[in-house]
Amino acid sequence: MEILTLIAIFLGPIVAVQVSQYLERRRQKHAGKEWVFKTLMRTRSTVMNPAHIEALNMIDVEFYSRNKKDRSVVAAWKLYLDNLGDYRTPDDVKYAKRNDLFLDLLYSMAQALNYDFDKEHIKNTSYIPQGYVDVEKDQHLIRKGMLGILKGDMVVPIHVTNGGGGDQP
């Protein structure tokens, strides 16, 4: 009995530290998954947002596991990533499929993290002000126009008019 007491006294603190470390690793792993999911949910209407891209790139790391639900997240991510890198398919077909694949990815994450969200909830509960959409479109057009001018693909039309004022003939 004394030997068992000594073993318990000796091993007790070691086991307690090991259990504590194990629980902390589990908490950190879950927190990483939560961060990825919440970031993608928060930025699902602004896919060019750097935080959105960062979260996508962390899926493989954060959801790496033997767990079936985590593996389904990684599988959904691979399908979505394949679509993102597809330069052969016509844009209209690719973009329609892309939205469905992204929705599947978010849904599989919700399932893995035990959120009771269905696909319609994920799809229809995002808000982005129209003004933000307009500014993004305008900035895109301006960038494309400037690039076209710099490449020589576009010209800037110039109209000369008589100002009607001053000493100039």
PDB file of C-alpha atoms in Angstrom:
ATOM      1  CA  MET A   1       0.000   0.000   0.000  1.00  0.00           C
ATOM      2  CA  GLU A   2       2.855   2.360   0.788  1.00  0.00           C
ATOM      3  CA  ILE A   3       4.378   1.704  -2.613  1.00  0.00           C
ATOM      4  CA  LEU A   4       1.087   2.615  -4.313  1.00  0.00           C
ATOM      5  CA  THR A   5       0.928   5.823  -2.282  1.00  0.00           C
ATOM      6  CA  LEU A   6       4.481   6.739  -3.278  1.00  0.00           C
ATOM      7  CA  ILE A   7       3.727   6.006  -6.945  1.00  0.00           C
ATOM      8  CA  ALA A   8       0.591   8.140  -6.737  1.00  0.00           C
ATOM      9  CA  ILE A   9       2.495  10.978  -5.088  1.00  0.00           C
ATOM     10  CA  PHE A  10       5.193  10.779  -7.739  1.00  0.00           C
ATOM     11  CA  LEU A  11       2.996  10.253 -10.809  1.00  0.00           C
ATOM     12  CA  GLY A  12       0.062  12.452  -9.772  1.00  0.00           C
ATOM     13  CA  PRO A  13       1.646  15.810 -10.671  1.00  0.00           C
ATOM     14  CA  ILE A  14       3.119  14.412 -13.891  1.00  0.00           C
ATOM     15  CA  VAL A  15      -0.245  13.076 -15.035  1.00  0.00           C
ATOM     16  CA  ALA A  16      -1.953  16.333 -14.049  1.00  0.00           C
ATOM     17  CA  VAL A  17       0.499  18.371 -16.144  1.00  0.00           C
ATOM     18  CA  GLN A  18       0.098  16.020 -19.114  1.00  0.00           C
ATOM     19  CA  VAL A  19      -3.702  16.205 -18.940  1.00  0.00           C
ATOM     20  CA  SER A  20      -3.538  19.987 -18.623  1.00  0.00           C
ATOM     21  CA  GLN A  21      -1.274  20.258 -21.681  1.00  0.00           C
ATOM     22  CA  TYR A  22      -3.505  17.917 -23.668  1.00  0.00           C
ATOM     23  CA  LEU A  23      -6.591  19.991 -22.838  1.00  0.00           C
ATOM     24  CA  GLU A  24      -4.790  23.217 -23.757  1.00  0.00           C
ATOM     25  CA  ARG A  25      -3.750  21.779 -27.137  1.00  0.00           C
ATOM     26  CA  ARG A  26      -7.357  20.756 -27.784  1.00  0.00           C
ATOM     27  CA  ARG A  27      -8.586  24.253 -26.876  1.00  0.00           C
ATOM     28  CA  GLN A  28      -6.040  25.860 -29.179  1.00  0.00           C
ATOM     29  CA  LYS A  29      -6.924  23.514 -32.035  1.00  0.00           C
ATOM     30  CA  HIS A  30     -10.622  24.289 -31.624  1.00  0.00           C
ATOM     31  CA  ALA A  31      -9.913  28.024 -31.397  1.00  0.00           C
ATOM     32  CA  GLY A  32      -7.988  27.856 -34.688  1.00  0.00           C
ATOM     33  CA  LYS A  33     -10.888  26.117 -36.423  1.00  0.00           C
ATOM     34  CA  GLU A  34     -13.310  28.664 -34.979  1.00  0.00           C
ATOM     35  CA  TRP A  35     -11.133  31.518 -36.226  1.00  0.00           C
ATOM     36  CA  VAL A  36     -11.054  30.111 -39.768  1.00  0.00           C
ATOM     37  CA  PHE A  37     -14.807  29.518 -39.828  1.00  0.00           C
ATOM     38  CA  LYS A  38     -15.744  32.863 -38.316  1.00  0.00           C
ATOM     39  CA  THR A  39     -13.366  34.735 -40.611  1.00  0.00           C
ATOM     40  CA  LEU A  40     -14.804  33.045 -43.699  1.00  0.00           C
ATOM     41  CA  MET A  41     -18.351  33.678 -42.507  1.00  0.00           C
ATOM     42  CA  ARG A  42     -17.529  37.310 -41.760  1.00  0.00           C
ATOM     43  CA  THR A  43     -15.874  37.874 -45.134  1.00  0.00           C
ATOM     44  CA  ARG A  44     -18.031  35.641 -47.346  1.00  0.00           C
ATOM     45  CA  SER A  45     -19.303  38.664 -49.271  1.00  0.00           C
ATOM     46  CA  THR A  46     -15.821  40.145 -49.691  1.00  0.00           C
ATOM     47  CA  VAL A  47     -13.711  37.296 -51.004  1.00  0.00           C
ATOM     48  CA  MET A  48     -10.832  39.609 -51.967  1.00  0.00           C
ATOM     49  CA  ASN A  49     -10.431  40.600 -48.322  1.00  0.00           C
ATOM     50  CA  PRO A  50      -6.924  39.601 -47.142  1.00  0.00           C
ATOM     51  CA  ALA A  51      -8.376  38.014 -43.983  1.00  0.00           C
ATOM     52  CA  HIS A  52     -10.605  35.829 -46.179  1.00  0.00           C
ATOM     53  CA  ILE A  53      -7.642  34.611 -48.206  1.00  0.00           C
ATOM     54  CA  GLU A  54      -5.581  34.026 -45.052  1.00  0.00           C
ATOM     55  CA  ALA A  55      -8.371  31.948 -43.517  1.00  0.00           C
ATOM     56  CA  LEU A  56      -8.710  29.849 -46.675  1.00  0.00           C
ATOM     57  CA  ASN A  57      -4.998  29.131 -46.628  1.00  0.00           C
ATOM     58  CA  MET A  58      -5.182  27.941 -43.010  1.00  0.00           C
ATOM     59  CA  ILE A  59      -7.854  25.282 -43.619  1.00  0.00           C
ATOM     60  CA  ASP A  60      -5.352  22.493 -44.289  1.00  0.00           C
ATOM     61  CA  VAL A  61      -3.508  23.248 -41.070  1.00  0.00           C
ATOM     62  CA  GLU A  62      -6.407  23.907 -38.729  1.00  0.00           C
ATOM     63  CA  PHE A  63      -8.620  21.054 -39.925  1.00  0.00           C
ATOM     64  CA  TYR A  64      -5.828  18.497 -40.251  1.00  0.00           C
ATOM     65  CA  SER A  65      -7.135  15.501 -38.343  1.00  0.00           C
ATOM     66  CA  ARG A  66      -8.268  11.906 -38.560  1.00  0.00           C
ATOM     67  CA  ASN A  67     -11.710  13.065 -37.517  1.00  0.00           C
ATOM     68  CA  LYS A  68     -14.288  12.345 -40.238  1.00  0.00           C
ATOM     69  CA  LYS A  69     -15.884  15.808 -40.015  1.00  0.00           C
ATOM     70  CA  ASP A  70     -12.509  17.551 -40.282  1.00  0.00           C
ATOM     71  CA  ARG A  71     -11.560  15.394 -43.255  1.00  0.00           C
ATOM     72  CA  SER A  72     -14.808  16.413 -44.972  1.00  0.00           C
ATOM     73  CA  VAL A  73     -13.828  20.073 -44.479  1.00  0.00           C
ATOM     74  CA  VAL A  74     -10.434  19.473 -46.095  1.00  0.00           C
ATOM     75  CA  ALA A  75     -12.104  17.568 -48.955  1.00  0.00           C
ATOM     76  CA  ALA A  76     -14.537  20.462 -49.533  1.00  0.00           C
ATOM     77  CA  TRP A  77     -11.606  22.892 -49.443  1.00  0.00           C
ATOM     78  CA  LYS A  78      -9.733  20.870 -52.086  1.00  0.00           C
ATOM     79  CA  LEU A  79     -12.755  20.968 -54.417  1.00  0.00           C
ATOM     80  CA  TYR A  80     -13.117  24.713 -53.896  1.00  0.00           C
ATOM     81  CA  LEU A  81      -9.379  25.277 -54.383  1.00  0.00           C
ATOM     82  CA  ASP A  82      -9.455  23.292 -57.633  1.00  0.00           C
ATOM     83  CA  ASN A  83     -12.205  25.603 -58.866  1.00  0.00           C
ATOM     84  CA  LEU A  84     -10.240  28.702 -57.820  1.00  0.00           C
ATOM     85  CA  GLY A  85      -7.281  27.522 -59.878  1.00  0.00           C
ATOM     86  CA  ASP A  86      -9.315  26.450 -62.910  1.00  0.00           C
ATOM     87  CA  TYR A  87      -8.403  28.683 -65.841  1.00  0.00           C
ATOM     88  CA  ARG A  88      -9.851  26.438 -68.581  1.00  0.00           C
ATOM     89  CA  THR A  89     -13.563  26.547 -67.730  1.00  0.00           C
ATOM     90  CA  PRO A  90     -15.577  29.554 -68.989  1.00  0.00           C
ATOM     91  CA  ASP A  91     -15.981  32.186 -66.274  1.00  0.00           C
ATOM     92  CA  ASP A  92     -19.786  32.061 -66.047  1.00  0.00           C
ATOM     93  CA  VAL A  93     -19.775  28.284 -65.491  1.00  0.00           C
ATOM     94  CA  LYS A  94     -16.816  28.438 -63.127  1.00  0.00           C
ATOM     95  CA  TYR A  95     -18.282  31.225 -60.975  1.00  0.00           C
ATOM     96  CA  ALA A  96     -21.671  29.536 -60.622  1.00  0.00           C
ATOM     97  CA  LYS A  97     -19.963  26.333 -59.473  1.00  0.00           C
ATOM     98  CA  ARG A  98     -17.581  28.329 -57.243  1.00  0.00           C
ATOM     99  CA  ASN A  99     -20.431  29.744 -55.160  1.00  0.00           C
ATOM    100  CA  ASP A 100     -21.853  26.265 -54.586  1.00  0.00           C
ATOM    101  CA  LEU A 101     -18.445  24.864 -53.633  1.00  0.00           C
ATOM    102  CA  PHE A 102     -17.816  27.717 -51.194  1.00  0.00           C
ATOM    103  CA  LEU A 103     -21.234  27.161 -49.644  1.00  0.00           C
ATOM    104  CA  ASP A 104     -20.416  23.441 -49.275  1.00  0.00           C
ATOM    105  CA  LEU A 105     -17.122  24.362 -47.601  1.00  0.00           C
ATOM    106  CA  LEU A 106     -18.777  26.661 -45.060  1.00  0.00           C
ATOM    107  CA  TYR A 107     -21.487  24.091 -44.402  1.00  0.00           C
ATOM    108  CA  SER A 108     -18.960  21.320 -43.742  1.00  0.00           C
ATOM    109  CA  MET A 109     -17.107  23.642 -41.327  1.00  0.00           C
ATOM    110  CA  ALA A 110     -20.358  24.454 -39.541  1.00  0.00           C
ATOM    111  CA  GLN A 111     -21.027  20.737 -39.169  1.00  0.00           C
ATOM    112  CA  ALA A 112     -17.501  20.040 -37.903  1.00  0.00           C
ATOM    113  CA  LEU A 113     -17.835  22.820 -35.310  1.00  0.00           C
ATOM    114  CA  ASN A 114     -21.375  21.803 -34.288  1.00  0.00           C
ATOM    115  CA  TYR A 115     -23.116  24.923 -35.556  1.00  0.00           C
ATOM    116  CA  ASP A 116     -26.741  24.287 -36.429  1.00  0.00           C
ATOM    117  CA  PHE A 117     -26.592  26.190 -39.732  1.00  0.00           C
ATOM    118  CA  ASP A 118     -28.164  24.882 -42.905  1.00  0.00           C
ATOM    119  CA  LYS A 119     -26.920  25.903 -46.341  1.00  0.00           C
ATOM    120  CA  GLU A 120     -29.744  28.386 -46.863  1.00  0.00           C
ATOM    121  CA  HIS A 121     -28.864  30.152 -43.610  1.00  0.00           C
ATOM    122  CA  ILE A 122     -25.217  30.442 -44.632  1.00  0.00           C
ATOM    123  CA  LYS A 123     -26.136  31.590 -48.138  1.00  0.00           C
ATOM    124  CA  ASN A 124     -28.782  34.156 -47.209  1.00  0.00           C
ATOM    125  CA  THR A 125     -27.533  35.791 -44.017  1.00  0.00           C
ATOM    126  CA  SER A 126     -24.637  37.804 -45.351  1.00  0.00           C
ATOM    127  CA  TYR A 127     -24.856  41.577 -45.712  1.00  0.00           C
ATOM    128  CA  ILE A 128     -22.757  43.930 -47.773  1.00  0.00           C
ATOM    129  CA  PRO A 129     -23.846  47.520 -48.428  1.00  0.00           C
ATOM    130  CA  GLN A 130     -24.487  48.364 -52.095  1.00  0.00           C
ATOM    131  CA  GLY A 131     -22.185  51.364 -51.732  1.00  0.00           C
ATOM    132  CA  TYR A 132     -19.310  49.040 -50.889  1.00  0.00           C
ATOM    133  CA  VAL A 133     -20.103  46.887 -53.927  1.00  0.00           C
ATOM    134  CA  ASP A 134     -20.219  49.999 -56.121  1.00  0.00           C
ATOM    135  CA  VAL A 135     -16.867  51.283 -54.828  1.00  0.00           C
ATOM    136  CA  GLU A 136     -15.244  47.882 -55.407  1.00  0.00           C
ATOM    137  CA  LYS A 137     -16.609  47.732 -58.983  1.00  0.00           C
ATOM    138  CA  ASP A 138     -15.478  51.287 -59.692  1.00  0.00           C
ATOM    139  CA  GLN A 139     -11.983  50.623 -58.343  1.00  0.00           C
ATOM    140  CA  HIS A 140     -11.777  47.475 -60.452  1.00  0.00           C
ATOM    141  CA  LEU A 141     -12.780  49.373 -63.603  1.00  0.00           C
ATOM    142  CA  ILE A 142     -10.311  52.165 -62.853  1.00  0.00           C
ATOM    143  CA  ARG A 143      -7.467  49.687 -62.323  1.00  0.00           C
ATOM    144  CA  LYS A 144      -8.312  47.831 -65.548  1.00  0.00           C
ATOM    145  CA  GLY A 145      -8.566  51.117 -67.460  1.00  0.00           C
ATOM    146  CA  MET A 146      -5.246  52.410 -66.159  1.00  0.00           C
ATOM    147  CA  LEU A 147      -3.580  49.098 -66.937  1.00  0.00           C
ATOM    148  CA  GLY A 148      -5.046  49.203 -70.454  1.00  0.00           C
ATOM    149  CA  ILE A 149      -3.647  52.703 -70.965  1.00  0.00           C
ATOM    150  CA  LEU A 150      -0.223  51.725 -69.626  1.00  0.00           C
ATOM    151  CA  LYS A 151      -0.103  48.629 -71.841  1.00  0.00           C
ATOM    152  CA  GLY A 152      -1.169  50.658 -74.865  1.00  0.00           C
ATOM    153  CA  ASP A 153      -4.372  48.656 -75.322  1.00  0.00           C
ATOM    154  CA  MET A 154      -6.509  51.730 -74.617  1.00  0.00           C
ATOM    155  CA  VAL A 155      -6.165  55.415 -75.404  1.00  0.00           C
ATOM    156  CA  VAL A 156      -7.381  58.458 -73.580  1.00  0.00           C
ATOM    157  CA  PRO A 157      -9.643  60.520 -75.824  1.00  0.00           C
ATOM    158  CA  ILE A 158      -8.757  64.206 -75.806  1.00  0.00           C
ATOM    159  CA  HIS A 159     -11.126  66.908 -77.061  1.00  0.00           C
ATOM    160  CA  VAL A 160      -9.777  70.368 -77.708  1.00  0.00           C
ATOM    161  CA  THR A 161     -12.260  73.162 -77.186  1.00  0.00           C
ATOM    162  CA  ASN A 162     -12.004  76.874 -77.456  1.00  0.00           C
ATOM    163  CA  GLY A 163     -11.984  78.134 -73.895  1.00  0.00           C
ATOM    164  CA  GLY A 164     -13.281  81.531 -74.957  1.00  0.00           C
ATOM    165  CA  GLY A 165     -11.350  83.445 -72.342  1.00  0.00           C
ATOM    166  CA  GLY A 166      -8.012  85.151 -71.909  1.00  0.00           C
ATOM    167  CA  ASP A 167      -5.479  86.427 -74.439  1.00  0.00           C
ATOM    168  CA  GLN A 168      -5.198  83.274 -76.485  1.00  0.00           C
ATOM    169  CA  PRO A 169      -6.372  83.439 -80.120  1.00  0.00           C
TER     170      PRO A 169
END
